[in-house]
């Protein structure tokens, strides 16, 4: 069984050797413009363009809660757009947009992809920023769906 490694740093600059997948949580509205996605977009244009196309063409694809889109951004680096958030938080929102079941489903799919690619997975504390989730709820999902299957995971906390 692999472990979750916690580091201080930037998840868009994943540490280590080999193939890496940077995972993050997206909303189901097609919105991209706050939080971790801004750091991704500063580094690579492909994840945002792919996500917006995926949403625009959703009538013909699997876009929706729990779905994962893998986007290559370099020879050994991928970004996983994981739909784990219903809507977005607004001033009138009651409750939080995070959907733990969708994150669980997405991580199970990501686990398959990571094993197929021979990749490690790198992420901020997914679902715990703008989505409003709690890491105590997300961490066991990461463990069950990734590290318990032998996928090494690094979680980044920005300085």
PDB file of C-alpha atoms in Angstrom:
ATOM      1  CA  UNK A   1       0.000   0.000   0.000  1.00  0.00           C
ATOM      2  CA  UNK A   2       1.276   3.440  -0.915  1.00  0.00           C
ATOM      3  CA  UNK A   3       0.928   6.407   1.411  1.00  0.00           C
ATOM      4  CA  UNK A   4      -0.191  10.004   1.241  1.00  0.00           C
ATOM      5  CA  UNK A   5       2.791  12.335   1.503  1.00  0.00           C
ATOM      6  CA  UNK A   6       2.081  15.869   2.706  1.00  0.00           C
ATOM      7  CA  UNK A   7       4.368  18.674   1.535  1.00  0.00           C
ATOM      8  CA  UNK A   8       4.461  22.462   1.490  1.00  0.00           C
ATOM      9  CA  UNK A   9       4.516  23.674  -2.076  1.00  0.00           C
ATOM     10  CA  UNK A  10       2.676  24.150  -5.336  1.00  0.00           C
ATOM     11  CA  UNK A  11       0.669  21.222  -6.722  1.00  0.00           C
ATOM     12  CA  UNK A  12       1.177  22.614 -10.257  1.00  0.00           C
ATOM     13  CA  UNK A  13       4.899  21.818  -9.843  1.00  0.00           C
ATOM     14  CA  UNK A  14       4.676  18.160  -8.780  1.00  0.00           C
ATOM     15  CA  UNK A  15       7.703  16.615  -7.085  1.00  0.00           C
ATOM     16  CA  UNK A  16       9.445  13.369  -7.946  1.00  0.00           C
ATOM     17  CA  UNK A  17      10.207  11.324 -11.018  1.00  0.00           C
ATOM     18  CA  UNK A  18       8.007   9.487 -13.483  1.00  0.00           C
ATOM     19  CA  UNK A  19       4.510  10.087 -14.788  1.00  0.00           C
ATOM     20  CA  UNK A  20       2.415  12.437 -12.664  1.00  0.00           C
ATOM     21  CA  UNK A  21      -1.298  13.289 -12.596  1.00  0.00           C
ATOM     22  CA  UNK A  22      -2.370  16.560 -10.971  1.00  0.00           C
ATOM     23  CA  UNK A  23      -5.913  16.086  -9.661  1.00  0.00           C
ATOM     24  CA  UNK A  24      -8.338  18.846  -8.743  1.00  0.00           C
ATOM     25  CA  UNK A  25     -12.081  19.296  -8.273  1.00  0.00           C
ATOM     26  CA  UNK A  26     -14.255  21.155 -10.796  1.00  0.00           C
ATOM     27  CA  UNK A  27     -17.896  22.229 -10.636  1.00  0.00           C
ATOM     28  CA  UNK A  28     -20.702  20.834 -12.796  1.00  0.00           C
ATOM     29  CA  UNK A  29     -21.643  24.264 -14.242  1.00  0.00           C
ATOM     30  CA  UNK A  30     -18.753  24.693 -16.673  1.00  0.00           C
ATOM     31  CA  UNK A  31     -17.354  27.534 -14.569  1.00  0.00           C
ATOM     32  CA  UNK A  32     -13.587  27.945 -14.361  1.00  0.00           C
ATOM     33  CA  UNK A  33     -12.189  31.069 -12.775  1.00  0.00           C
ATOM     34  CA  UNK A  34     -11.523  30.855  -9.027  1.00  0.00           C
ATOM     35  CA  UNK A  35      -9.301  28.848  -6.748  1.00  0.00           C
ATOM     36  CA  UNK A  36      -6.754  26.238  -7.817  1.00  0.00           C
ATOM     37  CA  UNK A  37      -7.833  26.398 -11.485  1.00  0.00           C
ATOM     38  CA  UNK A  38      -6.243  29.841 -11.738  1.00  0.00           C
ATOM     39  CA  UNK A  39      -2.850  28.336 -10.863  1.00  0.00           C
ATOM     40  CA  UNK A  40      -3.408  25.595 -13.461  1.00  0.00           C
ATOM     41  CA  UNK A  41      -4.346  28.139 -16.132  1.00  0.00           C
ATOM     42  CA  UNK A  42      -1.268  30.259 -15.397  1.00  0.00           C
ATOM     43  CA  UNK A  43       0.858  27.204 -16.127  1.00  0.00           C
ATOM     44  CA  UNK A  44      -1.015  25.499 -18.984  1.00  0.00           C
ATOM     45  CA  UNK A  45      -3.949  26.518 -21.211  1.00  0.00           C
ATOM     46  CA  UNK A  46      -4.999  22.937 -22.051  1.00  0.00           C
ATOM     47  CA  UNK A  47      -6.904  21.930 -18.862  1.00  0.00           C
ATOM     48  CA  UNK A  48      -9.257  24.919 -19.030  1.00  0.00           C
ATOM     49  CA  UNK A  49      -9.823  24.603 -22.785  1.00  0.00           C
ATOM     50  CA  UNK A  50     -10.515  20.862 -22.463  1.00  0.00           C
ATOM     51  CA  UNK A  51     -12.874  21.381 -19.492  1.00  0.00           C
ATOM     52  CA  UNK A  52     -14.853  24.111 -21.272  1.00  0.00           C
ATOM     53  CA  UNK A  53     -15.135  21.948 -24.419  1.00  0.00           C
ATOM     54  CA  UNK A  54     -16.172  18.935 -22.300  1.00  0.00           C
ATOM     55  CA  UNK A  55     -18.921  21.026 -20.668  1.00  0.00           C
ATOM     56  CA  UNK A  56     -20.046  22.620 -23.943  1.00  0.00           C
ATOM     57  CA  UNK A  57     -20.383  19.185 -25.583  1.00  0.00           C
ATOM     58  CA  UNK A  58     -21.898  17.509 -22.477  1.00  0.00           C
ATOM     59  CA  UNK A  59     -24.962  16.265 -24.338  1.00  0.00           C
ATOM     60  CA  UNK A  60     -22.606  13.903 -26.212  1.00  0.00           C
ATOM     61  CA  UNK A  61     -20.196  12.868 -23.433  1.00  0.00           C
ATOM     62  CA  UNK A  62     -19.869  11.803 -19.787  1.00  0.00           C
ATOM     63  CA  UNK A  63     -19.607  15.313 -18.242  1.00  0.00           C
ATOM     64  CA  UNK A  64     -21.285  15.262 -14.828  1.00  0.00           C
ATOM     65  CA  UNK A  65     -20.705  14.588 -11.157  1.00  0.00           C
ATOM     66  CA  UNK A  66     -18.081  11.896 -10.649  1.00  0.00           C
ATOM     67  CA  UNK A  67     -16.626  12.116 -14.149  1.00  0.00           C
ATOM     68  CA  UNK A  68     -12.898  12.616 -14.754  1.00  0.00           C
ATOM     69  CA  UNK A  69     -11.196  14.142 -17.778  1.00  0.00           C
ATOM     70  CA  UNK A  70      -7.455  13.481 -18.188  1.00  0.00           C
ATOM     71  CA  UNK A  71      -5.641  16.254 -20.047  1.00  0.00           C
ATOM     72  CA  UNK A  72      -1.992  15.863 -21.107  1.00  0.00           C
ATOM     73  CA  UNK A  73       0.088  18.983 -20.388  1.00  0.00           C
ATOM     74  CA  UNK A  74       3.587  17.600 -20.883  1.00  0.00           C
ATOM     75  CA  UNK A  75       5.363  14.392 -21.794  1.00  0.00           C
ATOM     76  CA  UNK A  76       5.001  13.003 -18.251  1.00  0.00           C
ATOM     77  CA  UNK A  77       2.338  15.257 -16.709  1.00  0.00           C
ATOM     78  CA  UNK A  78      -1.460  15.070 -16.899  1.00  0.00           C
ATOM     79  CA  UNK A  79      -4.186  17.134 -15.262  1.00  0.00           C
ATOM     80  CA  UNK A  80      -7.305  15.341 -14.015  1.00  0.00           C
ATOM     81  CA  UNK A  81     -10.410  17.538 -14.127  1.00  0.00           C
ATOM     82  CA  UNK A  82     -12.680  15.755 -11.604  1.00  0.00           C
ATOM     83  CA  UNK A  83     -16.310  16.886 -11.337  1.00  0.00           C
ATOM     84  CA  UNK A  84     -16.872  16.795  -7.586  1.00  0.00           C
ATOM     85  CA  UNK A  85     -18.837  19.942  -6.936  1.00  0.00           C
ATOM     86  CA  UNK A  86     -22.528  20.696  -7.587  1.00  0.00           C
ATOM     87  CA  UNK A  87     -22.739  24.344  -8.605  1.00  0.00           C
ATOM     88  CA  UNK A  88     -20.764  27.062  -6.878  1.00  0.00           C
ATOM     89  CA  UNK A  89     -21.028  28.903  -3.599  1.00  0.00           C
ATOM     90  CA  UNK A  90     -22.771  32.268  -3.857  1.00  0.00           C
ATOM     91  CA  UNK A  91     -23.794  34.861  -1.280  1.00  0.00           C
ATOM     92  CA  UNK A  92     -27.222  33.205  -1.052  1.00  0.00           C
ATOM     93  CA  UNK A  93     -25.991  29.601  -0.975  1.00  0.00           C
ATOM     94  CA  UNK A  94     -27.095  27.324   1.789  1.00  0.00           C
ATOM     95  CA  UNK A  95     -24.794  24.408   2.307  1.00  0.00           C
ATOM     96  CA  UNK A  96     -21.607  23.652   0.427  1.00  0.00           C
ATOM     97  CA  UNK A  97     -21.161  22.589  -3.206  1.00  0.00           C
ATOM     98  CA  UNK A  98     -18.800  19.660  -2.482  1.00  0.00           C
ATOM     99  CA  UNK A  99     -20.210  16.214  -3.319  1.00  0.00           C
ATOM    100  CA  UNK A 100     -18.194  13.537  -1.530  1.00  0.00           C
ATOM    101  CA  UNK A 101     -19.878  10.710  -3.472  1.00  0.00           C
ATOM    102  CA  UNK A 102     -18.802  12.332  -6.749  1.00  0.00           C
ATOM    103  CA  UNK A 103     -15.238  12.770  -5.480  1.00  0.00           C
ATOM    104  CA  UNK A 104     -15.231   9.091  -4.451  1.00  0.00           C
ATOM    105  CA  UNK A 105     -16.463   7.995  -7.891  1.00  0.00           C
ATOM    106  CA  UNK A 106     -13.942  10.248  -9.623  1.00  0.00           C
ATOM    107  CA  UNK A 107     -11.061   9.034  -7.482  1.00  0.00           C
ATOM    108  CA  UNK A 108     -11.951   5.401  -8.270  1.00  0.00           C
ATOM    109  CA  UNK A 109     -11.760   6.235 -11.979  1.00  0.00           C
ATOM    110  CA  UNK A 110      -8.556   8.217 -11.451  1.00  0.00           C
ATOM    111  CA  UNK A 111      -7.070   5.228  -9.634  1.00  0.00           C
ATOM    112  CA  UNK A 112      -7.608   3.087 -12.745  1.00  0.00           C
ATOM    113  CA  UNK A 113      -6.022   5.765 -14.933  1.00  0.00           C
ATOM    114  CA  UNK A 114      -3.033   6.202 -12.609  1.00  0.00           C
ATOM    115  CA  UNK A 115      -2.378   2.458 -12.493  1.00  0.00           C
ATOM    116  CA  UNK A 116      -2.649   2.221 -16.289  1.00  0.00           C
ATOM    117  CA  UNK A 117      -0.216   5.142 -16.720  1.00  0.00           C
ATOM    118  CA  UNK A 118       2.110   4.023 -13.916  1.00  0.00           C
ATOM    119  CA  UNK A 119       1.582   7.486 -12.441  1.00  0.00           C
ATOM    120  CA  UNK A 120       1.697   9.118  -9.047  1.00  0.00           C
ATOM    121  CA  UNK A 121      -1.112  11.529  -8.146  1.00  0.00           C
ATOM    122  CA  UNK A 122      -0.538  15.090  -6.920  1.00  0.00           C
ATOM    123  CA  UNK A 123      -3.208  17.421  -5.549  1.00  0.00           C
ATOM    124  CA  UNK A 124      -4.099  20.263  -3.270  1.00  0.00           C
ATOM    125  CA  UNK A 125      -6.614  19.291  -0.564  1.00  0.00           C
ATOM    126  CA  UNK A 126      -9.270  18.631  -3.197  1.00  0.00           C
ATOM    127  CA  UNK A 127     -12.827  19.630  -2.462  1.00  0.00           C
ATOM    128  CA  UNK A 128     -11.762  21.663   0.586  1.00  0.00           C
ATOM    129  CA  UNK A 129     -11.328  25.132  -0.874  1.00  0.00           C
ATOM    130  CA  UNK A 130     -14.173  26.835  -2.716  1.00  0.00           C
ATOM    131  CA  UNK A 131     -16.175  23.584  -2.689  1.00  0.00           C
ATOM    132  CA  UNK A 132     -16.379  23.855   1.110  1.00  0.00           C
ATOM    133  CA  UNK A 133     -15.494  20.269   1.958  1.00  0.00           C
ATOM    134  CA  UNK A 134     -13.569  18.919   4.925  1.00  0.00           C
ATOM    135  CA  UNK A 135     -10.278  17.062   4.483  1.00  0.00           C
ATOM    136  CA  UNK A 136     -11.314  14.611   7.232  1.00  0.00           C
ATOM    137  CA  UNK A 137     -14.007  13.416   4.795  1.00  0.00           C
ATOM    138  CA  UNK A 138     -11.863  13.519   1.619  1.00  0.00           C
ATOM    139  CA  UNK A 139      -8.669  11.919   2.938  1.00  0.00           C
ATOM    140  CA  UNK A 140     -10.268   8.459   3.538  1.00  0.00           C
ATOM    141  CA  UNK A 141     -11.555   8.531  -0.069  1.00  0.00           C
ATOM    142  CA  UNK A 142      -8.032   9.266  -1.355  1.00  0.00           C
ATOM    143  CA  UNK A 143      -6.706   6.422   0.769  1.00  0.00           C
ATOM    144  CA  UNK A 144      -9.350   3.897  -0.342  1.00  0.00           C
ATOM    145  CA  UNK A 145      -9.342   4.754  -4.043  1.00  0.00           C
ATOM    146  CA  UNK A 146      -5.658   5.538  -4.610  1.00  0.00           C
ATOM    147  CA  UNK A 147      -3.077   4.657  -1.964  1.00  0.00           C
ATOM    148  CA  UNK A 148      -4.729   1.364  -0.941  1.00  0.00           C
ATOM    149  CA  UNK A 149      -4.387   0.330  -4.590  1.00  0.00           C
ATOM    150  CA  UNK A 150      -0.696   1.213  -4.698  1.00  0.00           C
ATOM    151  CA  UNK A 151      -0.952   4.698  -6.224  1.00  0.00           C
ATOM    152  CA  UNK A 152       1.421   7.127  -4.490  1.00  0.00           C
ATOM    153  CA  UNK A 153      -0.258  10.439  -3.608  1.00  0.00           C
ATOM    154  CA  UNK A 154       1.310  13.778  -2.695  1.00  0.00           C
ATOM    155  CA  UNK A 155      -0.892  16.468  -1.148  1.00  0.00           C
ATOM    156  CA  UNK A 156       0.378  20.039  -1.393  1.00  0.00           C
ATOM    157  CA  UNK A 157      -0.325  22.830   1.056  1.00  0.00           C
ATOM    158  CA  UNK A 158       0.636  26.189  -0.435  1.00  0.00           C
ATOM    159  CA  UNK A 159       3.044  28.210   1.718  1.00  0.00           C
TER     160      UNK A 159
END
